[in-house]
């Protein structure tokens, strides 16, 4: 069956049919999917059934995988690279209201770009739904290339040369969740990323920000935070937003380099929601960030 593509929103997001993602992906299909991702930023597949090995294989077909942060709760799933996007604890029960992992994961309900708090941030995320609550728990996406295009020239000139300082502790801190040890904080130091980047697959310019973006490098703290808030408000206007309503078997791929996303609330004390995600590393866009590149070179030198 040939790959068929149907656009889901006036600006971005598309549904893709005719691909079984559980099976190895041939060259032609890989190219078609790559093109679709570069054009639509978010692609939605229905009726998929992937175990963790198949999800891992799918992710690796598109890049090197970055394992998610190590969390206190321990690892429930077979592979460190498969992120456990669920409300379930190690005992396979719904997490308690005050569970540290739950409080941390609530941060996914703020607009963000996966792993923007890391020197090598996220490129493609692939999220697969296993169990979905009867209501709520949608995932929303915002188109950052369209948002950049819609800025006026004066704002483009202002933002173009800026870099933002990203840290996971800013996104969690915004929700008043600051219960992290000194060792946990030291493991994830601040990183800087340019606020405007060229999306490698399309050569279009895009904003790059999100809940981990704390302030603007070289600017007074409140001034930078205000600008980030203004830009976030702009980028997440409803005209730039696509909402995905999950069904079991859905698999959504999004490009973190040119979109934001957020989970929406649901009755997580009573309803199970289980999804699994892999995320590839953005090893391309970092080339326009000399600071991150230098850090990587230094790391490689240490690693020998
Ligand atoms: C993610 C994420 C939101 C959701 O998996 O990266 O932010 O709706 N998920 O679960
Ligand atoms: Mn996310």
mmCIF file of C-alpha atoms and ligand atoms in Angstrom:
data_model
loop_
_atom_site.group_PDB
_atom_site.id
_atom_site.type_symbol
_atom_site.label_atom_id
_atom_site.label_comp_id
_atom_site.label_asym_id
_atom_site.label_seq_id
_atom_site.Cartn_x
_atom_site.Cartn_y
_atom_site.Cartn_z
ATOM 1 C CA UNK A 1 0.000 0.000 0.000
ATOM 2 C CA UNK A 2 1.469 3.360 -0.952
ATOM 3 C CA UNK A 3 2.014 6.031 1.721
ATOM 4 C CA UNK A 4 -0.859 8.514 1.781
ATOM 5 C CA UNK A 5 -0.809 11.868 3.546
ATOM 6 C CA UNK A 6 -3.672 14.083 4.675
ATOM 7 C CA UNK A 7 -3.042 17.495 6.209
ATOM 8 C CA UNK A 8 -4.854 17.996 9.541
ATOM 9 C CA UNK A 9 -4.423 21.720 10.228
ATOM 10 C CA UNK A 10 -4.169 24.739 7.890
ATOM 11 C CA UNK A 11 -0.482 25.229 8.773
ATOM 12 C CA UNK A 12 1.006 21.858 9.750
ATOM 13 C CA UNK A 13 0.317 18.337 11.065
ATOM 14 C CA UNK A 14 -0.686 15.428 8.829
ATOM 15 C CA UNK A 15 -2.092 11.952 9.073
ATOM 16 C CA UNK A 16 -0.089 9.230 7.379
ATOM 17 C CA UNK A 17 -1.623 5.985 6.157
ATOM 18 C CA UNK A 18 -0.205 2.879 4.565
ATOM 19 C CA UNK A 19 2.797 2.262 6.831
ATOM 20 C CA UNK A 20 3.245 -0.478 9.440
ATOM 21 C CA UNK A 21 5.796 1.073 11.801
ATOM 22 C CA UNK A 22 6.353 -2.218 13.624
ATOM 23 C CA UNK A 23 8.159 -3.562 10.550
ATOM 24 C CA UNK A 24 11.531 -2.453 9.208
ATOM 25 C CA UNK A 25 11.138 0.703 7.112
ATOM 26 C CA UNK A 26 12.530 0.571 3.572
ATOM 27 C CA UNK A 27 14.447 3.420 1.939
ATOM 28 C CA UNK A 28 11.540 4.822 -0.084
ATOM 29 C CA UNK A 29 9.210 4.872 2.927
ATOM 30 C CA UNK A 30 11.934 6.422 5.086
ATOM 31 C CA UNK A 31 12.334 9.222 2.552
ATOM 32 C CA UNK A 32 8.583 9.760 2.331
ATOM 33 C CA UNK A 33 8.295 9.995 6.118
ATOM 34 C CA UNK A 34 11.301 12.306 6.377
ATOM 35 C CA UNK A 35 9.737 14.601 3.768
ATOM 36 C CA UNK A 36 6.417 14.551 5.606
ATOM 37 C CA UNK A 37 8.091 15.428 8.911
ATOM 38 C CA UNK A 38 10.051 18.276 7.322
ATOM 39 C CA UNK A 39 6.926 19.673 5.750
ATOM 40 C CA UNK A 40 4.250 19.065 8.426
ATOM 41 C CA UNK A 41 6.337 18.877 11.670
ATOM 42 C CA UNK A 42 3.795 16.528 13.272
ATOM 43 C CA UNK A 43 2.697 13.253 11.681
ATOM 44 C CA UNK A 44 0.012 10.997 13.079
ATOM 45 C CA UNK A 45 -0.324 7.247 12.506
ATOM 46 C CA UNK A 46 -3.292 5.153 13.627
ATOM 47 C CA UNK A 47 -3.687 1.444 14.321
ATOM 48 C CA UNK A 48 -0.047 0.738 15.154
ATOM 49 C CA UNK A 49 1.169 -1.914 17.570
ATOM 50 C CA UNK A 50 4.807 -1.684 18.602
ATOM 51 C CA UNK A 51 6.523 -3.371 21.520
ATOM 52 C CA UNK A 52 9.532 -1.664 23.127
ATOM 53 C CA UNK A 53 12.009 -3.375 20.800
ATOM 54 C CA UNK A 54 10.087 -2.196 17.747
ATOM 55 C CA UNK A 55 9.728 1.344 19.101
ATOM 56 C CA UNK A 56 13.464 1.427 19.761
ATOM 57 C CA UNK A 57 14.173 0.161 16.239
ATOM 58 C CA UNK A 58 11.853 2.785 14.753
ATOM 59 C CA UNK A 59 13.608 5.571 16.676
ATOM 60 C CA UNK A 60 17.077 4.363 15.660
ATOM 61 C CA UNK A 61 16.012 4.351 12.018
ATOM 62 C CA UNK A 62 15.712 8.142 12.321
ATOM 63 C CA UNK A 63 18.700 8.993 14.522
ATOM 64 C CA UNK A 64 20.656 8.290 17.671
ATOM 65 C CA UNK A 65 18.451 8.085 20.726
ATOM 66 C CA UNK A 66 18.837 10.160 23.842
ATOM 67 C CA UNK A 67 17.738 8.374 27.006
ATOM 68 C CA UNK A 68 15.411 10.512 29.137
ATOM 69 C CA UNK A 69 16.570 11.937 32.469
ATOM 70 C CA UNK A 70 17.324 9.429 35.213
ATOM 71 C CA UNK A 71 14.536 9.781 37.742
ATOM 72 C CA UNK A 72 14.458 8.827 41.389
ATOM 73 C CA UNK A 73 11.628 6.384 40.895
ATOM 74 C CA UNK A 74 13.768 3.936 38.937
ATOM 75 C CA UNK A 75 13.194 2.415 35.513
ATOM 76 C CA UNK A 76 9.982 0.470 34.936
ATOM 77 C CA UNK A 77 10.579 -0.408 31.285
ATOM 78 C CA UNK A 78 13.103 -2.702 29.624
ATOM 79 C CA UNK A 79 15.182 0.015 27.938
ATOM 80 C CA UNK A 80 16.522 3.287 29.338
ATOM 81 C CA UNK A 81 15.944 4.903 25.925
ATOM 82 C CA UNK A 82 12.202 4.291 26.034
ATOM 83 C CA UNK A 83 10.536 7.035 28.068
ATOM 84 C CA UNK A 84 7.695 5.894 30.292
ATOM 85 C CA UNK A 85 5.005 8.502 29.628
ATOM 86 C CA UNK A 86 2.461 7.108 32.050
ATOM 87 C CA UNK A 87 0.890 7.681 35.447
ATOM 88 C CA UNK A 88 1.979 4.272 36.711
ATOM 89 C CA UNK A 89 4.591 3.499 39.391
ATOM 90 C CA UNK A 90 7.104 0.625 39.728
ATOM 91 C CA UNK A 91 4.367 -1.522 41.320
ATOM 92 C CA UNK A 92 2.189 -0.978 38.231
ATOM 93 C CA UNK A 93 -0.312 1.045 40.288
ATOM 94 C CA UNK A 94 -1.513 4.575 39.621
ATOM 95 C CA UNK A 95 0.953 7.035 41.141
ATOM 96 C CA UNK A 96 -0.066 8.646 44.393
ATOM 97 C CA UNK A 97 -0.941 12.296 44.376
ATOM 98 C CA UNK A 98 2.331 13.325 46.066
ATOM 99 C CA UNK A 99 4.553 10.895 44.104
ATOM 100 C CA UNK A 100 7.738 12.781 43.134
ATOM 101 C CA UNK A 101 7.654 11.331 39.641
ATOM 102 C CA UNK A 102 4.046 12.453 39.188
ATOM 103 C CA UNK A 103 4.867 15.995 40.275
ATOM 104 C CA UNK A 104 7.833 16.045 37.904
ATOM 105 C CA UNK A 105 5.783 14.663 34.997
ATOM 106 C CA UNK A 106 3.079 17.304 35.451
ATOM 107 C CA UNK A 107 5.665 19.628 33.902
ATOM 108 C CA UNK A 108 4.834 17.983 30.549
ATOM 109 C CA UNK A 109 1.595 19.972 30.644
ATOM 110 C CA UNK A 110 3.573 23.166 30.054
ATOM 111 C CA UNK A 111 4.446 24.013 26.424
ATOM 112 C CA UNK A 112 7.902 22.592 25.780
ATOM 113 C CA UNK A 113 10.352 21.120 23.325
ATOM 114 C CA UNK A 114 11.755 17.755 24.433
ATOM 115 C CA UNK A 115 15.252 17.886 25.927
ATOM 116 C CA UNK A 116 15.758 21.600 25.217
ATOM 117 C CA UNK A 117 17.457 21.660 28.637
ATOM 118 C CA UNK A 118 20.252 19.469 27.282
ATOM 119 C CA UNK A 119 23.295 20.559 25.250
ATOM 120 C CA UNK A 120 22.198 18.092 22.567
ATOM 121 C CA UNK A 121 18.482 18.679 22.496
ATOM 122 C CA UNK A 122 15.710 16.570 21.007
ATOM 123 C CA UNK A 123 15.025 16.267 17.276
ATOM 124 C CA UNK A 124 12.198 13.787 16.611
ATOM 125 C CA UNK A 125 9.965 12.395 19.335
ATOM 126 C CA UNK A 126 7.826 9.331 18.641
ATOM 127 C CA UNK A 127 5.031 8.738 21.122
ATOM 128 C CA UNK A 128 2.936 5.564 21.035
ATOM 129 C CA UNK A 129 -0.344 5.132 22.916
ATOM 130 C CA UNK A 130 -1.035 1.870 24.768
ATOM 131 C CA UNK A 131 -3.759 2.905 27.237
ATOM 132 C CA UNK A 132 -5.802 6.103 26.986
ATOM 133 C CA UNK A 133 -8.253 7.591 29.507
ATOM 134 C CA UNK A 134 -11.895 7.996 28.412
ATOM 135 C CA UNK A 135 -11.672 11.796 28.563
ATOM 136 C CA UNK A 136 -8.880 14.392 28.637
ATOM 137 C CA UNK A 137 -5.183 13.744 28.112
ATOM 138 C CA UNK A 138 -4.968 15.198 24.600
ATOM 139 C CA UNK A 139 -1.604 16.418 23.348
ATOM 140 C CA UNK A 140 -1.357 19.837 21.711
ATOM 141 C CA UNK A 141 1.279 21.025 19.259
ATOM 142 C CA UNK A 142 2.273 24.547 18.213
ATOM 143 C CA UNK A 143 3.973 25.439 14.919
ATOM 144 C CA UNK A 144 7.118 27.471 15.655
ATOM 145 C CA UNK A 145 8.048 28.053 12.002
ATOM 146 C CA UNK A 146 4.665 29.650 11.343
ATOM 147 C CA UNK A 147 4.978 31.594 14.598
ATOM 148 C CA UNK A 148 8.369 32.949 13.521
ATOM 149 C CA UNK A 149 7.045 33.907 10.078
ATOM 150 C CA UNK A 150 4.173 35.814 11.712
ATOM 151 C CA UNK A 151 6.445 38.029 13.843
ATOM 152 C CA UNK A 152 6.791 41.592 12.585
ATOM 153 C CA UNK A 153 10.147 42.649 11.188
ATOM 154 C CA UNK A 154 11.094 44.632 14.261
ATOM 155 C CA UNK A 155 10.548 41.615 16.507
ATOM 156 C CA UNK A 156 12.445 39.339 14.123
ATOM 157 C CA UNK A 157 15.393 41.734 14.264
ATOM 158 C CA UNK A 158 15.217 41.760 18.062
ATOM 159 C CA UNK A 159 15.011 37.986 18.511
ATOM 160 C CA UNK A 160 17.300 36.802 15.689
ATOM 161 C CA UNK A 161 20.609 37.251 17.562
ATOM 162 C CA UNK A 162 19.405 36.167 21.025
ATOM 163 C CA UNK A 163 20.065 32.997 22.975
ATOM 164 C CA UNK A 164 17.945 31.664 25.821
ATOM 165 C CA UNK A 165 19.181 29.841 28.906
ATOM 166 C CA UNK A 166 17.326 26.531 29.331
ATOM 167 C CA UNK A 167 17.054 24.386 32.440
ATOM 168 C CA UNK A 168 14.596 21.705 33.519
ATOM 169 C CA UNK A 169 14.509 23.339 36.948
ATOM 170 C CA UNK A 170 12.935 26.440 35.465
ATOM 171 C CA UNK A 171 9.998 24.527 33.977
ATOM 172 C CA UNK A 172 9.459 22.548 37.182
ATOM 173 C CA UNK A 173 9.996 25.650 39.307
ATOM 174 C CA UNK A 174 7.229 27.482 37.424
ATOM 175 C CA UNK A 175 4.822 24.919 38.876
ATOM 176 C CA UNK A 176 6.328 25.309 42.341
ATOM 177 C CA UNK A 177 8.011 21.905 42.174
ATOM 178 C CA UNK A 178 11.535 22.497 43.416
ATOM 179 C CA UNK A 179 12.191 19.247 45.274
ATOM 180 C CA UNK A 180 15.474 18.325 43.586
ATOM 181 C CA UNK A 181 18.767 17.538 45.307
ATOM 182 C CA UNK A 182 22.004 19.393 44.669
ATOM 183 C CA UNK A 183 23.311 16.288 42.854
ATOM 184 C CA UNK A 184 20.226 16.186 40.607
ATOM 185 C CA UNK A 185 20.700 19.867 39.821
ATOM 186 C CA UNK A 186 24.399 19.510 39.095
ATOM 187 C CA UNK A 187 23.695 16.661 36.696
ATOM 188 C CA UNK A 188 21.707 19.043 34.478
ATOM 189 C CA UNK A 189 23.426 22.432 34.314
ATOM 190 C CA UNK A 190 22.022 25.408 32.369
ATOM 191 C CA UNK A 191 22.452 25.337 28.595
ATOM 192 C CA UNK A 192 22.106 28.076 25.985
ATOM 193 C CA UNK A 193 20.322 27.716 22.672
ATOM 194 C CA UNK A 194 19.739 30.351 19.993
ATOM 195 C CA UNK A 195 16.118 31.525 20.037
ATOM 196 C CA UNK A 196 15.925 31.523 16.259
ATOM 197 C CA UNK A 197 17.366 28.643 14.298
ATOM 198 C CA UNK A 198 17.253 27.327 10.778
ATOM 199 C CA UNK A 199 15.335 24.069 10.618
ATOM 200 C CA UNK A 200 17.780 21.703 8.874
ATOM 201 C CA UNK A 201 15.216 19.704 6.887
ATOM 202 C CA UNK A 202 13.361 22.672 5.383
ATOM 203 C CA UNK A 203 15.835 25.564 5.728
ATOM 204 C CA UNK A 204 12.959 27.590 7.173
ATOM 205 C CA UNK A 205 13.616 29.814 10.169
ATOM 206 C CA UNK A 206 11.964 28.815 13.424
ATOM 207 C CA UNK A 207 11.611 30.071 16.968
ATOM 208 C CA UNK A 208 13.143 27.811 19.588
ATOM 209 C CA UNK A 209 11.874 28.224 23.129
ATOM 210 C CA UNK A 210 9.517 26.534 25.616
ATOM 211 C CA UNK A 211 8.979 26.028 29.331
ATOM 212 C CA UNK A 212 12.628 25.173 30.012
ATOM 213 C CA UNK A 213 13.723 28.557 28.572
ATOM 214 C CA UNK A 214 14.342 30.593 31.703
ATOM 215 C CA UNK A 215 15.807 33.885 30.525
ATOM 216 C CA UNK A 216 17.850 35.528 27.805
ATOM 217 C CA UNK A 217 21.621 35.305 27.915
ATOM 218 C CA UNK A 218 23.144 38.729 28.573
ATOM 219 C CA UNK A 219 19.826 40.422 29.389
ATOM 220 C CA UNK A 220 18.543 41.429 32.815
ATOM 221 C CA UNK A 221 16.452 38.567 34.193
ATOM 222 C CA UNK A 222 12.989 40.223 34.224
ATOM 223 C CA UNK A 223 13.457 41.764 30.786
ATOM 224 C CA UNK A 224 14.403 38.413 29.267
ATOM 225 C CA UNK A 225 11.585 36.593 31.018
ATOM 226 C CA UNK A 226 9.056 39.114 29.734
ATOM 227 C CA UNK A 227 10.233 38.696 26.159
ATOM 228 C CA UNK A 228 10.091 34.893 26.468
ATOM 229 C CA UNK A 229 6.546 35.168 27.841
ATOM 230 C CA UNK A 230 5.478 37.427 24.983
ATOM 231 C CA UNK A 231 6.954 35.052 22.422
ATOM 232 C CA UNK A 232 5.371 32.014 24.079
ATOM 233 C CA UNK A 233 2.010 33.743 24.131
ATOM 234 C CA UNK A 234 2.372 34.540 20.452
ATOM 235 C CA UNK A 235 3.638 31.078 19.431
ATOM 236 C CA UNK A 236 0.808 29.289 21.209
ATOM 237 C CA UNK A 237 -2.052 31.369 19.861
ATOM 238 C CA UNK A 238 -4.826 28.998 18.816
ATOM 239 C CA UNK A 239 -4.190 29.626 15.126
ATOM 240 C CA UNK A 240 -0.792 27.902 15.496
ATOM 241 C CA UNK A 241 -2.097 24.950 17.540
ATOM 242 C CA UNK A 242 -3.092 21.448 16.496
ATOM 243 C CA UNK A 243 -4.764 19.166 19.070
ATOM 244 C CA UNK A 244 -4.274 15.425 18.911
ATOM 245 C CA UNK A 245 -6.989 13.299 20.552
ATOM 246 C CA UNK A 246 -5.458 9.921 21.287
ATOM 247 C CA UNK A 247 -6.745 6.472 20.450
ATOM 248 C CA UNK A 248 -4.975 3.269 21.469
ATOM 249 C CA UNK A 249 -2.538 2.350 18.694
ATOM 250 C CA UNK A 250 -1.796 5.921 17.669
ATOM 251 C CA UNK A 251 1.807 6.853 17.138
ATOM 252 C CA UNK A 252 2.660 10.529 16.725
ATOM 253 C CA UNK A 253 6.008 11.781 15.497
ATOM 254 C CA UNK A 254 6.884 15.445 16.058
ATOM 255 C CA UNK A 255 9.879 17.591 15.327
ATOM 256 C CA UNK A 256 11.066 19.283 18.525
ATOM 257 C CA UNK A 257 13.242 21.662 16.516
ATOM 258 C CA UNK A 258 10.234 23.546 15.165
ATOM 259 C CA UNK A 259 7.258 22.744 17.408
ATOM 260 C CA UNK A 260 6.172 22.996 21.015
ATOM 261 C CA UNK A 261 3.859 20.483 22.646
ATOM 262 C CA UNK A 262 2.051 19.961 25.905
ATOM 263 C CA UNK A 263 -0.060 17.235 27.484
ATOM 264 C CA UNK A 264 -3.509 18.196 28.711
ATOM 265 C CA UNK A 265 -5.001 17.337 32.067
ATOM 266 C CA UNK A 266 -6.993 14.201 32.772
ATOM 267 C CA UNK A 267 -8.165 12.310 35.821
ATOM 268 C CA UNK A 268 -4.782 10.773 36.561
ATOM 269 C CA UNK A 269 -5.762 9.715 40.105
ATOM 270 C CA UNK A 270 -8.361 7.308 38.700
ATOM 271 C CA UNK A 271 -7.647 6.710 35.010
ATOM 272 C CA UNK A 272 -4.658 4.932 33.535
ATOM 273 C CA UNK A 273 -2.774 6.594 30.690
ATOM 274 C CA UNK A 274 0.224 4.774 29.248
ATOM 275 C CA UNK A 275 2.309 5.931 26.344
ATOM 276 C CA UNK A 276 5.928 5.245 25.405
ATOM 277 C CA UNK A 277 8.320 7.552 23.668
ATOM 278 C CA UNK A 278 11.679 7.606 21.976
ATOM 279 C CA UNK A 279 13.474 10.833 21.022
ATOM 280 C CA UNK A 280 16.341 11.283 18.602
ATOM 281 C CA UNK A 281 19.188 13.677 19.287
ATOM 282 C CA UNK A 282 19.446 16.936 17.381
ATOM 283 C CA UNK A 283 22.988 16.569 16.077
ATOM 284 C CA UNK A 284 22.403 19.035 13.228
ATOM 285 C CA UNK A 285 21.102 22.272 14.696
ATOM 286 C CA UNK A 286 23.845 22.329 17.329
ATOM 287 C CA UNK A 287 26.195 23.288 14.529
ATOM 288 C CA UNK A 288 24.828 26.814 14.784
ATOM 289 C CA UNK A 289 25.587 26.922 18.495
ATOM 290 C CA UNK A 290 29.355 27.354 18.961
ATOM 291 C CA UNK A 291 29.012 27.173 22.730
ATOM 292 C CA UNK A 292 27.353 23.758 22.687
ATOM 293 C CA UNK A 293 29.750 22.537 20.038
ATOM 294 C CA UNK A 294 32.700 23.538 22.216
ATOM 295 C CA UNK A 295 31.160 21.713 25.178
ATOM 296 C CA UNK A 296 30.770 18.587 23.068
ATOM 297 C CA UNK A 297 34.327 18.738 21.813
ATOM 298 C CA UNK A 298 35.526 19.124 25.411
ATOM 299 C CA UNK A 299 33.411 16.146 26.490
ATOM 300 C CA UNK A 300 34.798 13.991 23.706
ATOM 301 C CA UNK A 301 38.320 14.999 24.688
ATOM 302 C CA UNK A 302 37.627 13.906 28.285
ATOM 303 C CA UNK A 303 35.990 10.679 27.138
ATOM 304 C CA UNK A 304 39.099 10.090 25.008
HETATM 305 C C1 LIG B 1 6.198 13.768 25.860
HETATM 306 C C2 LIG B 1 5.133 14.677 26.325
HETATM 307 C C3 LIG B 1 2.759 14.896 26.576
HETATM 308 C C4 LIG B 1 1.614 13.967 26.742
HETATM 309 O O1 LIG B 1 5.971 12.558 25.765
HETATM 310 O O2 LIG B 1 7.290 14.284 25.562
HETATM 311 O O3 LIG B 1 5.383 15.815 26.583
HETATM 312 O O4 LIG B 1 0.510 14.314 26.303
HETATM 313 N N1 LIG B 1 3.923 14.134 26.399
HETATM 314 O O5 LIG B 1 1.819 12.896 27.331
HETATM 315 MN MN1 LIG B 2 7.475 16.258 25.899
#
